[in-house]
PDB file of C-alpha atoms in Angstrom:
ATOM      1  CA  UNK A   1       3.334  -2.910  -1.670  1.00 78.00           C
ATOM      2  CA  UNK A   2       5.538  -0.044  -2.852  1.00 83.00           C
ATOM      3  CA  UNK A   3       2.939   0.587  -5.498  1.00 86.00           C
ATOM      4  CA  UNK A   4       0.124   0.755  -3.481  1.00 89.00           C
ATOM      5  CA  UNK A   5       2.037   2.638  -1.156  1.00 88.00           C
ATOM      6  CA  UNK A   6       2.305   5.802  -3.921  1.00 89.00           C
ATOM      7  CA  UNK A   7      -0.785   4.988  -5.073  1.00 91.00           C
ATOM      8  CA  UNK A   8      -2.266   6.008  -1.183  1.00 92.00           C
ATOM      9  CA  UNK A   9      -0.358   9.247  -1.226  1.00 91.00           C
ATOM     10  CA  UNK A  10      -1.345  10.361  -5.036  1.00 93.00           C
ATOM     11  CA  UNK A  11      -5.177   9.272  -3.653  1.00 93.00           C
ATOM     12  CA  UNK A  12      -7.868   7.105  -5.297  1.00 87.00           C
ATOM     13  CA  UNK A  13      -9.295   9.703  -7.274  1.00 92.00           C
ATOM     14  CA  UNK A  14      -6.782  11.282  -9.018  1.00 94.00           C
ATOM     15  CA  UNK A  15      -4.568   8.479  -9.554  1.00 92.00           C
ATOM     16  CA  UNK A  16      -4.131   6.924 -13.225  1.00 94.00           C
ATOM     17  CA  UNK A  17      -0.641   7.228 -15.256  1.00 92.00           C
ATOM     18  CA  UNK A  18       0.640  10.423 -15.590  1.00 93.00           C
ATOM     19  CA  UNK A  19       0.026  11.142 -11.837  1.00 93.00           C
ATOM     20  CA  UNK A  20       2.041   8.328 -11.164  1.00 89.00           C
ATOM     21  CA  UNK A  21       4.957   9.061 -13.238  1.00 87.00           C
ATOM     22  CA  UNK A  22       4.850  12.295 -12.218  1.00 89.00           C
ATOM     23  CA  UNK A  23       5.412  11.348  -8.558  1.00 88.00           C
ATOM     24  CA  UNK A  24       8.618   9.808  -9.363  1.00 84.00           C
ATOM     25  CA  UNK A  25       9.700  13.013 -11.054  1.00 83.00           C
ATOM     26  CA  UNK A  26      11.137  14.267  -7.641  1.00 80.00           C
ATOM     27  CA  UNK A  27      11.002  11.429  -5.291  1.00 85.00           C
ATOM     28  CA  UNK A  28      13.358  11.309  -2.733  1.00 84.00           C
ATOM     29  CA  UNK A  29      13.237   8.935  -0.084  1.00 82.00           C
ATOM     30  CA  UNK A  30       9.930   6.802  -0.520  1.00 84.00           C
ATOM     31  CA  UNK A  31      10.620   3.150   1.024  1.00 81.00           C
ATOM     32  CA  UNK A  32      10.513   0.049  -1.425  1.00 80.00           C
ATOM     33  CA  UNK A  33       9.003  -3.032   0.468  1.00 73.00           C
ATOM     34  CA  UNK A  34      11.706  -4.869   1.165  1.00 69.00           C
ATOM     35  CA  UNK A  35      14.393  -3.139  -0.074  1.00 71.00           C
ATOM     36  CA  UNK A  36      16.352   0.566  -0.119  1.00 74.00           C
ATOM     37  CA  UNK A  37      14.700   3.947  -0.869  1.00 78.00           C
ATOM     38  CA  UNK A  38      13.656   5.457  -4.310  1.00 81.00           C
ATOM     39  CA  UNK A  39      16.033   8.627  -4.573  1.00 77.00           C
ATOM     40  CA  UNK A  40      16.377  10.897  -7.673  1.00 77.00           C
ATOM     41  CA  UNK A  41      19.390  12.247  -6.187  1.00 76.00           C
ATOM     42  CA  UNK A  42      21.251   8.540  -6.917  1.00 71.00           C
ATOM     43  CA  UNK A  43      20.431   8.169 -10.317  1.00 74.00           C
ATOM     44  CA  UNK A  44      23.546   7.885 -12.189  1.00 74.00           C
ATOM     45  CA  UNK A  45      24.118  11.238 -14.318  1.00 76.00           C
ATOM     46  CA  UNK A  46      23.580   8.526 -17.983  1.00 77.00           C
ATOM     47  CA  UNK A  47      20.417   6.797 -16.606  1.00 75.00           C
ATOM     48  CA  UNK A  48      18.282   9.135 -14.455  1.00 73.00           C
ATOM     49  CA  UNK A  49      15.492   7.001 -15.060  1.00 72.00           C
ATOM     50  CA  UNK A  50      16.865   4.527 -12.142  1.00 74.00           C
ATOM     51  CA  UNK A  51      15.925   5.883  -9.254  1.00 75.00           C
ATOM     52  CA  UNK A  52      17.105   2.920  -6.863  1.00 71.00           C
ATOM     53  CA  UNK A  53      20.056   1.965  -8.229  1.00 69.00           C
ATOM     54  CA  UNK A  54      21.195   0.130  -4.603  1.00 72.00           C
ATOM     55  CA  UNK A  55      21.234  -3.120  -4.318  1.00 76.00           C
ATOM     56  CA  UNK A  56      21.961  -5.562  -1.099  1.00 79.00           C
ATOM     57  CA  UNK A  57      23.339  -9.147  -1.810  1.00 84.00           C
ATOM     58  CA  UNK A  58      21.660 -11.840   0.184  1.00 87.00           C
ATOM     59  CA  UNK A  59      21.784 -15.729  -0.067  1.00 90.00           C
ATOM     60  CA  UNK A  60      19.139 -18.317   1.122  1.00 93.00           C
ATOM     61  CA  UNK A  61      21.300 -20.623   3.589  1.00 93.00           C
ATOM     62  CA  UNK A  62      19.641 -22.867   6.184  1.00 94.00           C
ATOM     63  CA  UNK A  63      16.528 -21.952   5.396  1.00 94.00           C
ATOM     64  CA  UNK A  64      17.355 -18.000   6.012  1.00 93.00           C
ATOM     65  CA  UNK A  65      17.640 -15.219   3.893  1.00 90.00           C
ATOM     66  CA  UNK A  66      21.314 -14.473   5.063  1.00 90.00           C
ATOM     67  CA  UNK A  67      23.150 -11.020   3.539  1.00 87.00           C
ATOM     68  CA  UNK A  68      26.511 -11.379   2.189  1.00 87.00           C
ATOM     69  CA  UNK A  69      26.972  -7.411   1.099  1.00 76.00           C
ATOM     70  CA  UNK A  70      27.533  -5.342   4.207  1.00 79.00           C
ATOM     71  CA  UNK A  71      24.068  -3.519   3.578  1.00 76.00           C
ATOM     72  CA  UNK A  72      23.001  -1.767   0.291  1.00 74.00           C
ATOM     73  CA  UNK A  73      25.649  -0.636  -2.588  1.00 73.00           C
ATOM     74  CA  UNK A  74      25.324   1.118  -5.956  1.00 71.00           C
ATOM     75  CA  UNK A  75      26.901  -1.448  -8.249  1.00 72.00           C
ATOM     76  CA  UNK A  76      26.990   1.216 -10.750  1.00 69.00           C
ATOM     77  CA  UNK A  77      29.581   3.071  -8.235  1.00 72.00           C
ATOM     78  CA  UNK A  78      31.033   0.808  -6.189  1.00 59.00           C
ATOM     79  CA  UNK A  79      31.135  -3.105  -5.752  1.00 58.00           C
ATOM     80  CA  UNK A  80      30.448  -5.467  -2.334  1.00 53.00           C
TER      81      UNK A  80
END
């Protein structure tokens, strides 16, 4: 979903690989499906190819996706 996402905002006809990777060049706040926001401006200073370094900790209990981190943390920072 994220994918397609980028894919609809690059458009159909001049998407293929190096548009792509150039869109995460400078992407700040694009939604993941599911999960945080890509952000160039996280990246730890060693690694700035990870540009969603947050994470949230969940567990599956009673038959629900149930969080146990108190929403989304850098592990690379911080811990839960």
């Amino acid at each position: 979903m994220t994918v397609y996402n980028i894919a609809k905002k690059i458009g159909g006809d001049k998407l293929d690989q190096k548009s792509y990777l150039d869109y995460f060049k400078n992407i700040e706040g694009e939604k993941v499906f599911m999960g945080g926001e890509l952000s160039k401006k996280s990246a730890p200073e060693a690694a700035p190819q990870i540009v969603q370094p947050t994470i949230r900790v969940v567990q599956y209990k009673g038959g629900k996706v149930v969080p146990v981190s108190d929403g989304f943390f850098n592990p690379l920072e911080t811990s839960p």
